[in-house]
């Protein structure tokens, strides 16, 4: 077994610093098949797959100055699904921050965000499910952009830290600005979800009718919904900012399977709740186009990695670095936005695999300081929107889905 280790990327540094005993940034992907899952064959598929993704099916070894990514020494053991996102233990973070569950017709992946972003998770997960289907149905499934070949070794371009190789220009620091925080906070590990699916074509058509991108449509409706909730609780309104993760691979011609995302932060200002929704959506579309300028993104990366690469940062003990980053993030990070809304796009499968897949869902762990997060994914002709929250009185769900369905019906 190759025990090559890897330096952690810029996103992993933050996720590792922010993890707590009772809260880690874990996400879940679930693929629903058209037959009951055989756990024995699923374990065989995991055994055949895990070495292909050494920077995803991996753990993080804590040293005095830093963490180091270490590929898992053995394949993860598939387990019955406990039914909700569960905080990862210190042992899981250290050895293998990647879980596989099964339940009925569902196969689920849960991963700590420090190992990879949505792109890498989908690549590893769809490759695993394809291998399971090969074993289950004795069928050939060709390699495509979504699936990786198990016959080849991990490729150098898949393992690179693209934050370091693609950053350029004068470092750009984005000032923090306090945004409205939804009421409620982390109390226990149980996560509640509310998911609704819509024909992908109808959402695409609605966005086209409004003259905006699908992500601008969803984030604008989300901002309008959060502003409505805010008005129930406050007289003096604060800005609503939606944190929208952006996959940088197309922008910078990268095929890395490690983290490679930054964020757009479209904002709805107090007073804009009086605007027609069409106008708000167009403002969000314009903000996102402006913020996603490649030169701007390269400069933000340059700012983010500058500290990571400095000798001073490297010489600070790991425990001190993590404590300082947690403190800074508490006051200037999470408070900078009202919710995360990640749109993972349309996941496509080879023709041979598609008849066996009914759909996909993604769930984000809610934030520690506010109760909600939102994930969107399209597969098999349907777009599934999932709101996740920690236990408290549900409030955002009905407002958001009601507004979204009004837009889709218009």
XYZ file of C-alpha atoms in Angstrom:
410
model
C 0.000 0.000 0.000
C 1.389 3.393 -1.036
C 1.633 5.516 2.125
C 2.436 8.779 0.352
C 1.227 11.743 2.393
C -0.049 15.089 1.117
C 0.038 18.667 2.339
C -3.470 19.930 3.089
C -5.051 22.541 0.822
C -6.264 26.017 1.748
C -9.877 24.947 2.318
C -8.854 21.956 4.436
C -6.841 24.232 6.730
C -10.021 26.123 7.607
C -12.300 23.076 7.956
C -9.807 21.354 10.249
C -9.414 24.466 12.379
C -13.185 24.865 12.770
C -14.056 21.282 13.694
C -15.424 20.690 17.167
C -16.078 17.579 19.189
C -19.803 17.858 18.453
C -19.743 19.615 15.073
C -17.778 19.009 11.869
C -18.440 20.185 8.307
C -19.775 16.929 6.887
C -21.868 16.547 3.742
C -23.885 13.624 2.434
C -24.638 12.369 -1.071
C -27.333 9.736 -1.539
C -27.957 7.802 -4.734
C -31.279 5.973 -4.970
C -31.212 2.865 -7.136
C -34.068 0.863 -8.626
C -33.294 -2.258 -6.625
C -32.487 -3.133 -3.009
C -28.817 -2.631 -2.185
C -26.727 -5.738 -1.523
C -24.285 -4.742 1.289
C -21.887 -7.614 0.511
C -21.442 -6.487 -3.088
C -21.272 -2.863 -1.942
C -18.370 -3.731 0.359
C -16.626 -5.478 -2.513
C -17.057 -2.331 -4.626
C -15.581 -0.175 -1.841
C -12.652 -2.589 -1.498
C -11.944 -2.252 -5.238
C -12.375 1.520 -5.329
C -10.777 3.140 -2.287
C -7.139 3.068 -3.430
C -8.095 5.022 -6.579
C -8.843 8.126 -4.472
C -5.957 8.596 -2.012
C -6.731 12.268 -1.339
C -10.462 11.651 -0.792
C -10.694 8.358 1.090
C -8.169 9.646 3.576
C -7.609 10.997 7.078
C -5.649 13.844 8.666
C -2.658 13.201 10.916
C -2.130 15.978 13.482
C 1.499 17.014 13.956
C 2.903 19.757 16.170
C 2.828 22.423 13.434
C 0.179 21.211 11.018
C -2.117 18.464 9.750
C -1.010 16.077 7.012
C -3.374 14.180 4.711
C -2.796 10.421 4.828
C -4.589 7.933 2.500
C -6.770 5.428 4.365
C -4.857 2.267 5.296
C -7.911 0.101 4.611
C -11.235 0.373 2.806
C -14.116 1.939 4.774
C -16.555 -0.614 6.175
C -20.070 -0.172 4.777
C -22.684 0.261 7.497
C -26.464 0.418 7.809
C -27.622 4.012 7.454
C -28.273 5.713 10.832
C -30.577 8.124 9.032
C -28.916 11.494 9.588
C -25.620 13.349 9.349
C -23.484 12.520 12.380
C -20.457 14.476 13.559
C -17.224 12.643 12.772
C -15.121 11.454 15.664
C -11.472 12.413 16.127
C -10.530 8.832 15.208
C -12.478 9.022 11.936
C -10.872 12.374 11.072
C -7.454 10.856 11.746
C -7.886 7.572 9.850
C -10.667 7.876 7.235
C -13.010 10.863 7.031
C -15.213 9.098 4.466
C -18.215 6.860 5.237
C -20.421 4.604 3.124
C -23.948 3.658 4.251
C -26.787 1.603 2.783
C -30.530 1.512 3.413
C -33.159 -0.095 1.194
C -32.436 1.197 -2.324
C -30.104 3.965 -1.120
C -26.315 4.174 -1.067
C -24.974 7.173 0.842
C -21.584 8.813 1.148
C -20.703 11.084 4.061
C -17.400 12.947 3.939
C -15.603 15.612 5.940
C -15.307 18.695 3.737
C -11.549 18.909 4.319
C -10.968 15.902 2.019
C -12.670 17.347 -1.061
C -15.484 19.499 -2.409
C -18.617 18.415 -4.275
C -16.772 17.708 -7.531
C -14.354 15.263 -5.926
C -17.088 13.668 -3.838
C -19.282 13.056 -6.901
C -16.341 11.600 -8.857
C -15.472 9.107 -6.109
C -19.106 8.290 -5.292
C -20.301 7.689 -8.854
C -17.208 5.571 -9.536
C -18.052 3.484 -6.468
C -21.710 3.045 -7.458
C -20.700 2.168 -11.033
C -18.408 -0.558 -9.681
C -21.255 -1.844 -7.491
C -23.548 -2.022 -10.536
C -20.872 -3.870 -12.511
C -20.732 -6.486 -9.770
C -24.491 -6.579 -9.275
C -25.521 -6.847 -12.920
C -22.318 -8.246 -14.528
C -22.312 -5.302 -16.889
C -19.727 -3.036 -18.514
C -19.939 0.689 -17.690
C -17.542 2.868 -19.682
C -15.396 5.536 -18.076
C -16.617 9.104 -18.637
C -16.065 12.562 -17.155
C -18.045 11.583 -14.054
C -16.412 8.165 -13.550
C -12.746 7.339 -13.021
C -11.068 4.184 -14.314
C -10.042 1.693 -11.640
C -7.488 0.259 -14.054
C -5.271 3.339 -13.885
C -3.356 4.814 -10.970
C -4.385 8.187 -9.502
C -3.290 10.896 -11.926
C -0.923 13.707 -10.955
C -3.391 16.370 -12.121
C -6.064 14.880 -9.835
C -3.818 15.205 -6.772
C -2.560 18.761 -7.219
C -3.392 21.671 -4.923
C -4.880 24.035 -7.526
C -5.139 26.904 -5.061
C -1.340 27.108 -5.068
C -0.855 26.558 -8.803
C -3.633 28.867 -10.059
C -3.372 31.873 -7.716
C -2.052 35.021 -9.405
C -2.071 38.810 -9.316
C -2.170 41.236 -6.440
C -3.710 39.616 -3.350
C -7.290 40.792 -2.826
C -8.812 40.842 0.660
C -12.595 40.981 0.839
C -13.843 42.990 3.830
C -16.290 41.219 6.120
C -19.799 42.553 6.612
C -22.317 41.345 9.165
C -25.331 39.642 7.599
C -28.612 38.602 9.162
C -28.432 35.273 11.008
C -31.518 33.072 11.110
C -32.773 32.348 14.637
C -31.664 29.117 16.288
C -28.275 27.492 16.770
C -26.517 24.165 17.161
C -27.813 22.069 20.073
C -27.255 18.422 19.173
C -26.039 16.310 16.267
C -29.478 15.348 14.903
C -30.141 16.981 11.524
C -33.636 17.507 10.117
C -34.095 17.817 6.357
C -36.816 19.046 4.049
C -36.352 18.108 0.393
C -38.436 18.728 -2.694
C -37.787 17.646 -6.264
C -38.778 19.409 -9.483
C -38.287 18.541 -13.142
C -34.915 20.032 -14.028
C -36.308 21.305 -17.327
C -38.978 23.373 -15.535
C -36.380 25.077 -13.305
C -34.150 25.791 -16.301
C -37.151 27.238 -18.167
C -38.116 29.424 -15.192
C -34.574 30.808 -14.927
C -34.495 31.509 -18.673
C -37.859 33.282 -18.428
C -36.476 35.500 -15.668
C -33.301 36.154 -17.678
C -30.989 34.742 -14.991
C -28.923 31.657 -14.229
C -30.429 28.809 -12.238
C -28.109 29.576 -9.309
C -29.115 33.246 -9.335
C -32.764 32.198 -9.379
C -32.395 29.881 -6.385
C -30.180 32.212 -4.353
C -32.421 35.223 -5.062
C -35.524 33.319 -3.952
C -33.606 32.175 -0.865
C -32.597 35.747 -0.004
C -36.159 36.988 -0.419
C -37.383 34.172 1.850
C -34.814 34.881 4.569
C -35.667 38.587 4.442
C -39.321 37.678 4.996
C -38.378 35.549 8.012
C -36.228 38.391 9.337
C -39.155 40.814 9.183
C -41.036 38.552 11.590
C -38.261 38.879 14.174
C -36.694 42.336 13.712
C -37.794 45.879 13.017
C -34.368 47.118 11.979
C -33.401 44.907 9.041
C -29.899 43.708 8.217
C -28.513 42.624 4.830
C -29.151 39.056 3.692
C -26.113 37.479 2.028
C -26.134 34.074 0.367
C -22.831 32.185 0.335
C -22.708 30.411 -3.036
C -19.787 27.967 -3.470
C -18.270 28.195 -6.948
C -16.361 25.344 -8.613
C -13.209 26.933 -10.079
C -12.178 24.053 -12.358
C -13.646 25.335 -15.611
C -12.496 28.860 -14.887
C -8.879 27.776 -14.318
C -8.687 24.558 -16.408
C -8.108 22.259 -13.453
C -9.119 18.625 -13.004
C -8.023 18.280 -9.385
C -10.055 16.013 -7.111
C -9.089 18.071 -4.068
C -10.900 21.147 -2.803
C -10.998 23.911 -5.410
C -13.839 26.298 -4.658
C -14.374 29.912 -3.695
C -17.584 31.780 -2.949
C -19.842 34.401 -4.429
C -21.765 36.482 -1.895
C -24.788 38.080 -3.601
C -26.530 40.423 -1.167
C -30.083 41.650 -0.633
C -30.077 45.019 1.133
C -32.762 46.292 3.539
C -35.393 48.021 1.430
C -34.971 45.679 -1.522
C -37.774 43.492 -0.176
C -40.057 46.066 -1.826
C -38.646 45.256 -5.269
C -40.470 42.930 -7.659
C -38.888 39.489 -7.408
C -37.863 39.636 -11.075
C -35.743 42.723 -10.369
C -34.154 41.139 -7.290
C -33.229 38.043 -9.301
C -31.608 40.151 -11.998
C -29.608 42.033 -9.379
C -28.393 38.742 -7.959
C -27.480 37.552 -11.452
C -25.475 40.743 -12.074
C -23.712 40.535 -8.699
C -22.661 36.965 -9.323
C -21.336 37.712 -12.814
C -19.271 40.573 -11.394
C -17.924 38.545 -8.498
C -16.984 35.570 -10.672
C -14.427 37.452 -12.753
C -11.398 35.113 -13.145
C -8.836 37.818 -12.321
C -10.739 38.647 -9.146
C -10.895 34.978 -8.150
C -7.159 34.502 -8.804
C -6.406 37.512 -6.603
C -8.599 36.172 -3.791
C -6.726 32.861 -4.014
C -3.441 34.771 -3.854
C -4.559 36.447 -0.637
C -5.760 33.184 0.895
C -2.617 31.173 0.165
C -0.190 33.992 1.023
C -0.594 33.355 4.722
C -0.543 29.590 4.272
C 2.812 29.786 2.470
C 4.508 32.159 4.899
C 7.299 30.871 7.165
C 5.697 32.645 10.139
C 2.396 30.775 9.660
C 4.173 27.445 9.309
C 6.134 27.967 12.537
C 3.052 28.621 14.700
C 1.993 25.493 16.620
C -1.063 23.815 15.121
C -3.197 24.206 18.263
C -2.535 27.965 18.357
C -3.283 28.370 14.634
C -6.577 26.537 15.002
C -7.638 28.556 18.048
C -6.920 31.872 16.300
C -8.691 30.797 13.090
C -11.768 29.682 15.048
C -11.918 33.048 16.791
C -11.502 35.030 13.574
C -14.075 32.909 11.740
C -16.587 33.296 14.560
C -16.625 37.072 14.190
C -15.694 37.618 10.539
C -16.485 34.381 8.696
C -19.810 32.732 9.376
C -21.401 36.070 10.317
C -20.512 37.286 6.812
C -23.434 35.378 5.258
C -26.944 34.207 6.185
C -26.839 30.714 4.659
C -24.841 28.558 2.245
C -26.599 27.520 -0.954
C -24.549 25.106 -3.030
C -25.695 24.153 -6.527
C -23.834 21.011 -7.576
C -25.210 21.080 -11.105
C -26.458 18.214 -13.229
C -24.818 14.834 -12.591
C -24.848 12.671 -15.703
C -24.200 8.938 -15.937
C -23.163 6.632 -18.771
C -26.060 5.228 -20.775
C -25.494 1.770 -19.274
C -25.758 3.105 -15.701
C -28.697 5.496 -16.053
C -31.527 2.881 -16.093
C -30.457 1.693 -12.632
C -30.406 5.142 -10.968
C -33.591 6.795 -9.768
C -32.097 10.010 -8.373
C -29.583 11.810 -6.169
C -29.700 14.069 -3.140
C -27.108 16.155 -1.295
C -27.312 17.346 2.319
C -25.023 19.857 4.037
C -24.447 19.903 7.775
C -26.090 23.081 9.131
C -23.759 25.704 10.514
C -22.752 25.744 14.153
C -23.931 29.322 14.683
C -27.162 29.319 12.664
C -29.566 26.499 11.950
C -29.839 26.162 8.153
C -27.963 25.182 5.017
C -29.146 24.332 1.501
C -27.893 21.955 -1.214
C -29.142 21.554 -4.787
C -28.344 18.718 -7.193
C -29.846 17.516 -10.473
C -29.797 13.923 -11.725
C -32.035 11.623 -13.767
C -34.171 14.550 -14.950
C -35.025 15.925 -11.503
C -33.554 18.759 -9.472
C -33.643 18.148 -5.711
C -33.410 21.048 -3.255
C -32.657 20.058 0.346
C -32.822 22.378 3.340
C -31.064 20.984 6.417
C -31.418 22.334 9.941
C -30.622 21.520 13.538
C -33.603 21.037 15.844
C -35.566 24.209 16.410
C -38.907 25.497 15.202
C -39.036 25.139 11.392
C -39.685 28.443 9.690
C -37.730 28.929 6.489
C -38.903 25.781 4.675
C -42.480 26.802 3.886
C -41.514 30.350 2.915
C -38.713 29.282 0.565
C -40.482 26.407 -1.172
C -43.655 28.465 -1.473
C -41.825 31.309 -3.226
C -39.867 28.923 -5.447
C -43.005 27.123 -6.582
C -44.687 30.433 -7.369
C -41.764 31.303 -9.654
C -41.851 27.888 -11.333
C -45.611 28.158 -11.899
C -45.486 31.698 -13.331
